[in-house]
mmCIF file of N, CA and C in Angstrom:
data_model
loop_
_atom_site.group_PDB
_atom_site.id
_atom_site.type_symbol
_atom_site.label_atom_id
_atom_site.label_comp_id
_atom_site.label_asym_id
_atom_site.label_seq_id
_atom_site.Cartn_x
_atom_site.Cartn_y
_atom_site.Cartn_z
ATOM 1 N N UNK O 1250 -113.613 -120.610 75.968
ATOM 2 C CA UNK O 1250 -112.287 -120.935 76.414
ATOM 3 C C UNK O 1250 -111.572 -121.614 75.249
ATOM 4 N N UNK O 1251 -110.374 -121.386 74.786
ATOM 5 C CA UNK O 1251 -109.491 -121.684 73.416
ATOM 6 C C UNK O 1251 -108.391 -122.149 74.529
ATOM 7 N N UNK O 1252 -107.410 -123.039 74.153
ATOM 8 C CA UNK O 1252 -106.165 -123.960 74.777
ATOM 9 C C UNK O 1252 -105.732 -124.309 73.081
ATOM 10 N N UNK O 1253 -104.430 -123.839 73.074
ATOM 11 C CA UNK O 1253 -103.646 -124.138 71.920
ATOM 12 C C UNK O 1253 -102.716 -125.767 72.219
ATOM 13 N N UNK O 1254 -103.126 -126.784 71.339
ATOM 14 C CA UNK O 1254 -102.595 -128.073 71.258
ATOM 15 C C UNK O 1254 -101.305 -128.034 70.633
ATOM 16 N N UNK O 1255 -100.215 -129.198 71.460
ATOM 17 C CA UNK O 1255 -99.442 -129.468 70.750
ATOM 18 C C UNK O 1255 -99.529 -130.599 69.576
ATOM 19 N N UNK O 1256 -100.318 -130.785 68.856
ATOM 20 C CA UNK O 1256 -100.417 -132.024 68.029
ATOM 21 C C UNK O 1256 -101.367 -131.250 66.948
ATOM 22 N N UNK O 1257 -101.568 -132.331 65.945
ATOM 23 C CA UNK O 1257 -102.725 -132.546 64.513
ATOM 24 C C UNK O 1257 -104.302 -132.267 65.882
ATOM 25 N N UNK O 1258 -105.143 -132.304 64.777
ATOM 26 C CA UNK O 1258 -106.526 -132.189 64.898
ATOM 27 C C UNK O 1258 -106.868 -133.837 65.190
ATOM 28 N N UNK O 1259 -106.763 -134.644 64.495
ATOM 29 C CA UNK O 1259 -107.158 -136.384 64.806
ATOM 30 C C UNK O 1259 -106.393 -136.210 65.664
ATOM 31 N N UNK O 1260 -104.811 -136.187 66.444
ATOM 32 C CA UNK O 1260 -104.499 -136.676 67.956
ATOM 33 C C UNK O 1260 -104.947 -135.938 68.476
ATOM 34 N N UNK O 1261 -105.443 -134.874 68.958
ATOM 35 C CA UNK O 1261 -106.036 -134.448 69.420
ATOM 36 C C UNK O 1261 -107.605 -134.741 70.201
ATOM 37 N N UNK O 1262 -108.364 -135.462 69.107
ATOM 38 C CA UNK O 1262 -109.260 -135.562 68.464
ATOM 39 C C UNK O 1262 -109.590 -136.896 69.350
ATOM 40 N N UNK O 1263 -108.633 -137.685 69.179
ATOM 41 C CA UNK O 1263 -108.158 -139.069 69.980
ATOM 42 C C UNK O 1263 -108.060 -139.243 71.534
ATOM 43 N N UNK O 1264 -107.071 -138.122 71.612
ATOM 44 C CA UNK O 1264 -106.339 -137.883 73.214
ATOM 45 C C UNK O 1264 -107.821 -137.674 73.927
ATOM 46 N N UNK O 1265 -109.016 -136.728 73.652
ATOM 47 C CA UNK O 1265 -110.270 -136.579 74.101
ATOM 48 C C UNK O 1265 -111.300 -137.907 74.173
ATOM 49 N N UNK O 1266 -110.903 -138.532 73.315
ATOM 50 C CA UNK O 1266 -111.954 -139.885 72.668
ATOM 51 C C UNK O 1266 -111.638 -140.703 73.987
ATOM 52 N N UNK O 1267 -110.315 -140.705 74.031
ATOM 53 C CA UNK O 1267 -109.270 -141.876 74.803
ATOM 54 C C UNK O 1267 -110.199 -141.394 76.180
ATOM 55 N N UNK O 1268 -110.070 -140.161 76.758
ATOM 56 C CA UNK O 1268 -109.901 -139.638 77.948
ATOM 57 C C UNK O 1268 -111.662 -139.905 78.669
ATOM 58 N N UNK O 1269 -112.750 -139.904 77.339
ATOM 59 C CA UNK O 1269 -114.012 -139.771 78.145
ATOM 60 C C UNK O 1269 -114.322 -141.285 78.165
ATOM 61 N N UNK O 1270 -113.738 -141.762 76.990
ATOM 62 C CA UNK O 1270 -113.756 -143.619 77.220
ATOM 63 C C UNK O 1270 -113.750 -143.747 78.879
ATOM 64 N N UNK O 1271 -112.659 -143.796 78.917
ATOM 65 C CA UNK O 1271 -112.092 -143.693 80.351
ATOM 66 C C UNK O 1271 -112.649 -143.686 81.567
ATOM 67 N N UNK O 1272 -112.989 -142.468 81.198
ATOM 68 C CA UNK O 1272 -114.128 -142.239 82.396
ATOM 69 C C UNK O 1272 -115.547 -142.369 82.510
ATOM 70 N N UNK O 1273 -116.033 -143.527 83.968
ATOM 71 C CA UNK O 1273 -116.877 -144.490 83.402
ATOM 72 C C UNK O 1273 -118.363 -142.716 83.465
ATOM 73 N N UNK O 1274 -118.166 -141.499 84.342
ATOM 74 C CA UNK O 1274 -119.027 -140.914 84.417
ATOM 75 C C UNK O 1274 -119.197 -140.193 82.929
ATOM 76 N N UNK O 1275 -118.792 -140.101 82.195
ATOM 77 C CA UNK O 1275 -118.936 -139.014 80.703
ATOM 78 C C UNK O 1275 -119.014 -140.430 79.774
ATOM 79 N N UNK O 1276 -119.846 -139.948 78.484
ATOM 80 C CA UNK O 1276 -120.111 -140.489 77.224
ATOM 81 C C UNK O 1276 -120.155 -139.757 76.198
ATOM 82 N N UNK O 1277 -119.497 -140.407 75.182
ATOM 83 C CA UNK O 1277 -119.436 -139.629 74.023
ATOM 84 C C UNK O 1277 -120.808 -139.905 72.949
ATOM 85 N N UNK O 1278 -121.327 -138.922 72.703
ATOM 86 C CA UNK O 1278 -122.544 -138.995 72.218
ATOM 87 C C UNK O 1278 -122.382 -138.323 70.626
ATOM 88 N N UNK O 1279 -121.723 -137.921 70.047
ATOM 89 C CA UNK O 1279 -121.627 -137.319 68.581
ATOM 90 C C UNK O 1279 -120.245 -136.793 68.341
ATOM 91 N N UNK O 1280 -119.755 -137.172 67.153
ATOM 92 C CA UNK O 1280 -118.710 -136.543 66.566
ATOM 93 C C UNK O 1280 -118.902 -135.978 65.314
ATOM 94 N N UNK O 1281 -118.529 -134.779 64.846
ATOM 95 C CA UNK O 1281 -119.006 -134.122 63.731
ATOM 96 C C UNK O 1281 -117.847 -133.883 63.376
ATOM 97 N N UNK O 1282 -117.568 -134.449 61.825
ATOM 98 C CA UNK O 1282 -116.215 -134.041 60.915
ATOM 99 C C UNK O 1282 -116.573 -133.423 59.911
ATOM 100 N N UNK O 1283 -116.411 -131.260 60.796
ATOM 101 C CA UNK O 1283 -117.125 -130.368 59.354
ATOM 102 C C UNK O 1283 -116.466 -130.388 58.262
ATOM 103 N N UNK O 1284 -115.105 -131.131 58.065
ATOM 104 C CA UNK O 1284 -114.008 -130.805 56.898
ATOM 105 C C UNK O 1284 -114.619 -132.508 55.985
ATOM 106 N N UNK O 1285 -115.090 -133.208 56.460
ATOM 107 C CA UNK O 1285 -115.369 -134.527 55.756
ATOM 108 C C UNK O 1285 -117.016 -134.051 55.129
ATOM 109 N N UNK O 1286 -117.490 -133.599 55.956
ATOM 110 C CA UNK O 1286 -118.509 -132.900 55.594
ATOM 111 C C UNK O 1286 -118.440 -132.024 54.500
ATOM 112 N N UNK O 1287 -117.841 -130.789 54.691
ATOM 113 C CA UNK O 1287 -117.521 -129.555 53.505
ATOM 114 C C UNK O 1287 -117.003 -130.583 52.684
ATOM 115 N N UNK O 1288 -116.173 -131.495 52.803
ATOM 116 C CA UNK O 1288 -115.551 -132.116 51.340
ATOM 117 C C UNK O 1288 -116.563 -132.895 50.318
ATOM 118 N N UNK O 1289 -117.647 -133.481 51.111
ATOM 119 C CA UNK O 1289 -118.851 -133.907 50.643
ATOM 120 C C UNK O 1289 -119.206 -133.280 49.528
ATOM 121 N N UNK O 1290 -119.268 -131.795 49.979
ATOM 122 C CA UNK O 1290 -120.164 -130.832 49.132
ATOM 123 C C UNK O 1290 -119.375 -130.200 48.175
ATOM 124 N N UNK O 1291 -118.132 -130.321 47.912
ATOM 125 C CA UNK O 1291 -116.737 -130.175 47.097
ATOM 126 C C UNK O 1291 -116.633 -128.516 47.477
ATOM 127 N N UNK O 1292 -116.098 -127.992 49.073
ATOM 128 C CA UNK O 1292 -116.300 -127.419 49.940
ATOM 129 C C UNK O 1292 -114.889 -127.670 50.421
ATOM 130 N N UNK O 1293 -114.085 -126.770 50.582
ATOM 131 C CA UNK O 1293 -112.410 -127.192 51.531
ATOM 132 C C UNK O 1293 -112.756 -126.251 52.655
ATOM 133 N N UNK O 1294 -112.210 -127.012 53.807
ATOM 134 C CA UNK O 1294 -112.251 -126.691 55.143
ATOM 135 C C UNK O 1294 -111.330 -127.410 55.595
ATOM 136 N N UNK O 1295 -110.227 -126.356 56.809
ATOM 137 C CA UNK O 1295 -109.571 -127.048 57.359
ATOM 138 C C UNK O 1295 -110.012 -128.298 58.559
ATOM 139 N N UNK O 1296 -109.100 -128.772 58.702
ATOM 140 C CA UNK O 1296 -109.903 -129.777 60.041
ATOM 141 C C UNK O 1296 -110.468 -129.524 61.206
ATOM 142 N N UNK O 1297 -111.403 -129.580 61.562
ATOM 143 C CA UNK O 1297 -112.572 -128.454 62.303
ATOM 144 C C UNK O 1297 -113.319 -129.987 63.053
ATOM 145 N N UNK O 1298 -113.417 -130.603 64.218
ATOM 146 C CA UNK O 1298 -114.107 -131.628 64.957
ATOM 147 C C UNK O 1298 -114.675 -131.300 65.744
ATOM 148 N N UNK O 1299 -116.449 -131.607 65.854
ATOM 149 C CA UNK O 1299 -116.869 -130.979 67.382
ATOM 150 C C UNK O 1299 -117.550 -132.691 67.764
ATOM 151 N N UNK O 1300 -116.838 -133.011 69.251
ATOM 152 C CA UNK O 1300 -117.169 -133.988 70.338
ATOM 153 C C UNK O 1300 -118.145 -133.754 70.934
ATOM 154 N N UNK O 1301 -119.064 -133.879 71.253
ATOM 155 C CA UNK O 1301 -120.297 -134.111 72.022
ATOM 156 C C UNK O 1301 -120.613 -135.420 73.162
ATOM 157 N N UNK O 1302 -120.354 -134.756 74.071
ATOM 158 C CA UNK O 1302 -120.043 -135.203 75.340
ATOM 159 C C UNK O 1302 -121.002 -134.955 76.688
ATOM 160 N N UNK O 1303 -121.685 -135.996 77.556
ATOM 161 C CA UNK O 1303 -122.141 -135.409 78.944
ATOM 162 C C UNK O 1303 -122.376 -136.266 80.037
ATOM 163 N N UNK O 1304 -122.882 -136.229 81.174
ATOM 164 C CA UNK O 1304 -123.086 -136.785 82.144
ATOM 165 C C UNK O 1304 -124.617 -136.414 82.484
ATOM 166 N N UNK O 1305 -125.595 -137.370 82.175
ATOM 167 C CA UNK O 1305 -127.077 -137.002 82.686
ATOM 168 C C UNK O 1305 -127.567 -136.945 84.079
ATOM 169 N N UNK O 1306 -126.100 -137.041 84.692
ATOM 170 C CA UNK O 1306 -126.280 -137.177 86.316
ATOM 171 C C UNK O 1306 -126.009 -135.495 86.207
ATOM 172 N N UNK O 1307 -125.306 -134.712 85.739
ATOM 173 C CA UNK O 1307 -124.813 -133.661 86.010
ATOM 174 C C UNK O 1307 -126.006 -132.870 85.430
ATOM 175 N N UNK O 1308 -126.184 -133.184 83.798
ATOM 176 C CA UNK O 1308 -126.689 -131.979 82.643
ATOM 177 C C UNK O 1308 -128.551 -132.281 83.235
ATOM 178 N N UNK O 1309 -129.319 -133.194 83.477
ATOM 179 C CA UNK O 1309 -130.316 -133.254 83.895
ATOM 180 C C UNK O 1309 -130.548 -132.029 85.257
ATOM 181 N N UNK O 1310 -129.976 -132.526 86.217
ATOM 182 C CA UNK O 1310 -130.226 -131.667 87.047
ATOM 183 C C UNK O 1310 -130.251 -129.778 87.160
ATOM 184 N N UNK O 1311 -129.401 -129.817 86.035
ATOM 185 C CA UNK O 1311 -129.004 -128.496 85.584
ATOM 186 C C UNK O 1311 -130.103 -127.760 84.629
ATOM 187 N N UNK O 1312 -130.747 -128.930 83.656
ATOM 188 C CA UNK O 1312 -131.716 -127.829 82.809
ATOM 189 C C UNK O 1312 -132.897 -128.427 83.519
ATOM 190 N N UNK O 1313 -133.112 -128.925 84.984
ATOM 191 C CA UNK O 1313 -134.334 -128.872 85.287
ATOM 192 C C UNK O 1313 -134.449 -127.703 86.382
ATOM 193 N N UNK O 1314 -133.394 -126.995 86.235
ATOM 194 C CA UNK O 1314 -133.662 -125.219 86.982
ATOM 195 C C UNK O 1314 -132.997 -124.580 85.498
ATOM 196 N N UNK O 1315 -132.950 -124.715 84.569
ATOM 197 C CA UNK O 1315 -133.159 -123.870 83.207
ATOM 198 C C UNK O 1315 -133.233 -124.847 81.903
ATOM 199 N N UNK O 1316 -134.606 -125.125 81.657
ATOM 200 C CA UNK O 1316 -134.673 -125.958 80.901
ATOM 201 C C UNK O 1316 -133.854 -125.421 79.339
ATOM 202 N N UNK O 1317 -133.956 -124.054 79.160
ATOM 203 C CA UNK O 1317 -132.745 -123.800 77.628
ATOM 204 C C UNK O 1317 -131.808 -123.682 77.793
ATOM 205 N N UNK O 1318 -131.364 -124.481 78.735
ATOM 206 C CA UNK O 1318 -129.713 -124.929 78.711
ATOM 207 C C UNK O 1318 -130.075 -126.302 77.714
ATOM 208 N N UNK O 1319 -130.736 -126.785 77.345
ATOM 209 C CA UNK O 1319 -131.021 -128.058 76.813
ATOM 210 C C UNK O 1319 -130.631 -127.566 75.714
ATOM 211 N N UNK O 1320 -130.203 -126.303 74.872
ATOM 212 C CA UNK O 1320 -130.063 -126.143 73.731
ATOM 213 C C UNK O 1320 -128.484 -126.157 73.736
ATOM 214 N N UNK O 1321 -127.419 -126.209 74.806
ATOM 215 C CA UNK O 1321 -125.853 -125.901 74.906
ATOM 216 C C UNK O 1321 -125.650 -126.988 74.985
ATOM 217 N N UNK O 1322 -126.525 -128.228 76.079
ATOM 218 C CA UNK O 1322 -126.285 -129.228 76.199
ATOM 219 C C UNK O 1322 -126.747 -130.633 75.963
ATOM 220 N N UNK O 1323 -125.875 -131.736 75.363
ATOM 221 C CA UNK O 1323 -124.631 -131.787 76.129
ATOM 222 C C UNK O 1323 -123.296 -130.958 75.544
ATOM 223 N N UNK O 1324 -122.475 -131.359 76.693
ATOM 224 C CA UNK O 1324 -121.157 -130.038 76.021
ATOM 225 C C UNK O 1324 -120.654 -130.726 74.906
ATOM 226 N N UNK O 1325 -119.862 -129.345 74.404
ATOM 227 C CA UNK O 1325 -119.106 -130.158 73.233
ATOM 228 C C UNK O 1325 -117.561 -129.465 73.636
ATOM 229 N N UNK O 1326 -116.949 -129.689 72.527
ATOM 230 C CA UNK O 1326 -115.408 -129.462 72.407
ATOM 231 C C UNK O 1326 -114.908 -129.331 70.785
ATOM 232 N N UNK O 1327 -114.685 -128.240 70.867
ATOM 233 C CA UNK O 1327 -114.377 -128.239 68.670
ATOM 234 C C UNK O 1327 -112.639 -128.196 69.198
ATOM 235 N N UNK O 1328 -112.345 -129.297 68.330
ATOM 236 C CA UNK O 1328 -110.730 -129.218 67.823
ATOM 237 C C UNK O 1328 -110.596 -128.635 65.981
ATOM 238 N N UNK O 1329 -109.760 -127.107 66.230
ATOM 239 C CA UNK O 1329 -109.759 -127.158 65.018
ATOM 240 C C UNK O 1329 -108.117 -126.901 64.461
ATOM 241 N N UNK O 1330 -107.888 -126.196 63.485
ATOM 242 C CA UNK O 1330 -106.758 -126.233 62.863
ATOM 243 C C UNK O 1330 -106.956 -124.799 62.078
ATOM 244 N N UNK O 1331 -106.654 -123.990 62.761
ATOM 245 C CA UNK O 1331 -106.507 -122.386 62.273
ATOM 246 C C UNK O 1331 -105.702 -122.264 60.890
ATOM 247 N N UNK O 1332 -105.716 -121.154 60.564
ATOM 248 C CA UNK O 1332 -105.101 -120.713 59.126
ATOM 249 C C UNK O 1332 -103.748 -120.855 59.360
ATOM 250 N N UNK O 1333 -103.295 -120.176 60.433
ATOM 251 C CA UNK O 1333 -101.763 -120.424 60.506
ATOM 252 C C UNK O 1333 -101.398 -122.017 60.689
ATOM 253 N N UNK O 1334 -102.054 -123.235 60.876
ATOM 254 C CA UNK O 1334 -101.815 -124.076 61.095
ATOM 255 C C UNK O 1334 -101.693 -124.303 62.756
ATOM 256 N N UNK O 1335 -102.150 -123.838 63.355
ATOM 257 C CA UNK O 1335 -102.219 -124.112 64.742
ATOM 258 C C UNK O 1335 -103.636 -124.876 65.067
ATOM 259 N N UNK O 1336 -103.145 -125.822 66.271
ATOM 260 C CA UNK O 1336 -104.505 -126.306 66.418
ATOM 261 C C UNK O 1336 -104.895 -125.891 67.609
ATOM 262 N N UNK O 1337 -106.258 -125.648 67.742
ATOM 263 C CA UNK O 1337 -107.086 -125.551 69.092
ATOM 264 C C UNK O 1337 -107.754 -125.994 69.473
ATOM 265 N N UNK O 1338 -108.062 -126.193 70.628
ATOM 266 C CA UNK O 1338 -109.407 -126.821 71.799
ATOM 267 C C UNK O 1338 -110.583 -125.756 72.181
ATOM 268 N N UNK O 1339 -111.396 -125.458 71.816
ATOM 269 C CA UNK O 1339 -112.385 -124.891 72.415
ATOM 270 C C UNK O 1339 -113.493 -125.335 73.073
ATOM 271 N N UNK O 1340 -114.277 -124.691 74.077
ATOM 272 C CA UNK O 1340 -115.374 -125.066 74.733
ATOM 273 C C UNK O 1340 -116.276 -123.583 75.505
ATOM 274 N N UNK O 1341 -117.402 -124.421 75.555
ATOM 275 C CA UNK O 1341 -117.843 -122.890 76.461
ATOM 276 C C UNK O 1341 -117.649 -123.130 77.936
ATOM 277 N N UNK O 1342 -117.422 -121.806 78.525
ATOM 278 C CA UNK O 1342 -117.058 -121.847 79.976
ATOM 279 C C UNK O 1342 -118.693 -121.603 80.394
ATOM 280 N N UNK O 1343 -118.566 -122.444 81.623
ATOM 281 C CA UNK O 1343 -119.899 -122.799 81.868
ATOM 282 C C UNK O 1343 -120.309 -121.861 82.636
ATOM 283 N N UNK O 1344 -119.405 -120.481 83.417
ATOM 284 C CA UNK O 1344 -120.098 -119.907 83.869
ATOM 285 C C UNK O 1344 -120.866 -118.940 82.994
ATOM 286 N N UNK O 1345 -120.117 -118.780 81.449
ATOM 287 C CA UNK O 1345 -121.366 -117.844 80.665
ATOM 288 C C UNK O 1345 -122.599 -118.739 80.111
ATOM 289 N N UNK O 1346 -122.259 -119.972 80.388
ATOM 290 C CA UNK O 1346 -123.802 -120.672 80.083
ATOM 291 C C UNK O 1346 -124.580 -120.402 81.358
ATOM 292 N N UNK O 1347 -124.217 -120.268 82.842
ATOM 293 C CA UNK O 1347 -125.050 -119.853 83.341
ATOM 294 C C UNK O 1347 -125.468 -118.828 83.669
ATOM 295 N N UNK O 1348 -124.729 -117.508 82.874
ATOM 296 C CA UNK O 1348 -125.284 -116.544 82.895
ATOM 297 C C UNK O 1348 -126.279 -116.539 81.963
ATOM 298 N N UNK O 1349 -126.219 -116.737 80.789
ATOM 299 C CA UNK O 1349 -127.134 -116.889 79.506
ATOM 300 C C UNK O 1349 -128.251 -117.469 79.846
ATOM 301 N N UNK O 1350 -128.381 -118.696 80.902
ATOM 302 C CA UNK O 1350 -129.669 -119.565 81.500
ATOM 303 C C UNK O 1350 -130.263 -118.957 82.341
ATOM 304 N N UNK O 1351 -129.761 -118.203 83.212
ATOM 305 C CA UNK O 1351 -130.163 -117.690 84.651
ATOM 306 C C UNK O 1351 -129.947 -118.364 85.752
ATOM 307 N N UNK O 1352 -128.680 -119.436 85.660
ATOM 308 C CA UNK O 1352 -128.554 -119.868 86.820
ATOM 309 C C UNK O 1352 -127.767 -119.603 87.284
ATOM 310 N N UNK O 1353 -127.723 -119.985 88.725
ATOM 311 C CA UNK O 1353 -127.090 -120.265 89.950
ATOM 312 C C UNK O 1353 -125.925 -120.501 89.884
ATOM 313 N N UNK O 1354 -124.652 -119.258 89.878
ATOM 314 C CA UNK O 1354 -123.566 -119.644 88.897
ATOM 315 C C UNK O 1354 -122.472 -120.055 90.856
ATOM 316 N N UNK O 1355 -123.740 -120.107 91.587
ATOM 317 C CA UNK O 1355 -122.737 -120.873 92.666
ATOM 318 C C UNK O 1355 -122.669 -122.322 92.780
ATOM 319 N N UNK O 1356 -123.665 -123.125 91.654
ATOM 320 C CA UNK O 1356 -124.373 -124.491 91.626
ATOM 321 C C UNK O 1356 -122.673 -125.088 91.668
ATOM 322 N N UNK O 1357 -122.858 -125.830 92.443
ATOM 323 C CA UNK O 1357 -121.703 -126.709 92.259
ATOM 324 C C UNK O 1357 -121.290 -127.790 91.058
ATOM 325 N N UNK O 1358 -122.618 -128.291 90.698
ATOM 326 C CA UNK O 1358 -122.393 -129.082 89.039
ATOM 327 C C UNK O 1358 -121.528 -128.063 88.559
ATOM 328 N N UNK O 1359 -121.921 -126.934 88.235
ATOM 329 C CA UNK O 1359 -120.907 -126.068 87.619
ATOM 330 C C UNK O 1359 -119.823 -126.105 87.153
ATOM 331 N N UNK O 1360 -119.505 -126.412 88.788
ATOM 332 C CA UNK O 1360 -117.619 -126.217 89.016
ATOM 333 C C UNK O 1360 -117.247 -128.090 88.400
ATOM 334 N N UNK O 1361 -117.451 -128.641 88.616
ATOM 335 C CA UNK O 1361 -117.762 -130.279 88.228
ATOM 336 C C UNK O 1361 -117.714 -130.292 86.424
ATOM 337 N N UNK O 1362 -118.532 -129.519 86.180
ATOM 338 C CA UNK O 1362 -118.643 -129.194 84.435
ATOM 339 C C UNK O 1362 -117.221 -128.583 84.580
ATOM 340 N N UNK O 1363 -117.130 -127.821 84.684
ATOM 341 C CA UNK O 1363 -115.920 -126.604 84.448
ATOM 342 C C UNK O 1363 -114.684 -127.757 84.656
ATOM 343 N N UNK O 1364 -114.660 -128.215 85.694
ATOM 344 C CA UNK O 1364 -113.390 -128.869 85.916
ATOM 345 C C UNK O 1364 -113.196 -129.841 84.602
ATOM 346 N N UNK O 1365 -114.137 -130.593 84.553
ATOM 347 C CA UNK O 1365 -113.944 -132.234 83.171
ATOM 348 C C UNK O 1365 -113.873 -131.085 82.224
ATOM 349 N N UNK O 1366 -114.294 -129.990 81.602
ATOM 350 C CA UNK O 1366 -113.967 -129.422 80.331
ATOM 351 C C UNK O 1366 -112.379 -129.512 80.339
ATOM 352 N N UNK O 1367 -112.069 -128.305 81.461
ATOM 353 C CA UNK O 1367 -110.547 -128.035 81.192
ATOM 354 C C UNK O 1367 -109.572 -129.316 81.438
ATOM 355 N N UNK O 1368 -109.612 -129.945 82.230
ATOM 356 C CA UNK O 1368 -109.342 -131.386 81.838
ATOM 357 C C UNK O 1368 -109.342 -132.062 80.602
ATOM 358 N N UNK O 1369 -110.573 -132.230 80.374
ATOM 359 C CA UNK O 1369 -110.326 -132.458 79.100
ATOM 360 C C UNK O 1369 -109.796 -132.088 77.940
ATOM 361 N N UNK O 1370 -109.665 -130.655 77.795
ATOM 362 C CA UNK O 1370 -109.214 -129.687 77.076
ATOM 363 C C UNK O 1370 -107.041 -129.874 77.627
ATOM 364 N N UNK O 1371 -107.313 -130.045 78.482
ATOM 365 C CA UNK O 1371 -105.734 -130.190 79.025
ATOM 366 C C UNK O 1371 -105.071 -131.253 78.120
ATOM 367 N N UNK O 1372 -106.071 -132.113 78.303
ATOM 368 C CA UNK O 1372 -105.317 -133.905 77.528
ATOM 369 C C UNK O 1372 -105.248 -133.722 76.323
ATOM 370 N N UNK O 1373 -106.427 -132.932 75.804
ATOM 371 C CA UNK O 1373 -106.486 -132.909 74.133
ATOM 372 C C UNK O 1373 -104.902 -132.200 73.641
ATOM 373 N N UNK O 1374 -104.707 -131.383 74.555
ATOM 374 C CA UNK O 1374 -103.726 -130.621 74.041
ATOM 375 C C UNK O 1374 -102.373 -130.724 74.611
ATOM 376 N N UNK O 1375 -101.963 -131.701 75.374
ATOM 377 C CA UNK O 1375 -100.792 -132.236 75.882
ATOM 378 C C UNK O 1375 -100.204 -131.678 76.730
ATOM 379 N N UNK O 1376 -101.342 -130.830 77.373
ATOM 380 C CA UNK O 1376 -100.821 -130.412 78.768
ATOM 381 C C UNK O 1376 -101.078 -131.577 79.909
ATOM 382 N N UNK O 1377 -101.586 -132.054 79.995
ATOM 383 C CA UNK O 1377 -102.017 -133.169 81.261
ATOM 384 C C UNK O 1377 -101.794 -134.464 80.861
#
């Protein structure tokens, strides 16, 4: 799932930070800056952020009926900054993670995952 932002990659970047703060059920568990990174290695990359984010009330229960979901999760969210200068929100939609796992794509965590992504994905990008 891609959602085109109205803002930079850091507000963006922020508006998400702000939003899982927030909420006492999600934690932010890793932020990866591949453009601070590539610059490391004297490497140019546009601004490219992936958030790493979950709820062990939700993601536990989920890879203990497919334990290699443990490799998707927890979710993330890449904010990046395309060639044309546009920025985006991406994430995976969780019903192709549960096709890819073999689960139960009626599980209600599901819809619970699905909802806080696009939510979240909403704020990052100044729709919500």
């Amino acid at each position: 799932m891609t959602v085109e932002s109205d803002a930079d990659v850091e507000t963006s970047v922020e508006r998400v930070k702000d939003a899982i703060e927030e909420n006492d059920d999600l934690g932010l568990m890793a932020e990866f800056d591949h453009e601070a990174n590539a610059d490391s290695s004297d490497y140019a990359l546009k601004p490219t952020t992936v958030l790493v984010f979950g709820n062990p009330n939700l993601g536990t229960p989920l890879m203990q009926s497919a334990r290699t979901l443990a490799i998707d999760l927890p979710q993330k969210l890449l904010v990046m900054e395309r060639a044309d200068g546009t920025v985006t929100v991406s994430y995976n939609d969780p019903t192709y993670l549960a096709e890819r796992h073999g689960l139960d794509e009626a599980d209600d965590r599901l819809d619970t995952v699905s909802d806080a992504l696009s939510s979240l994905a909403a704020v990052a990008t100044g729709q919500e």
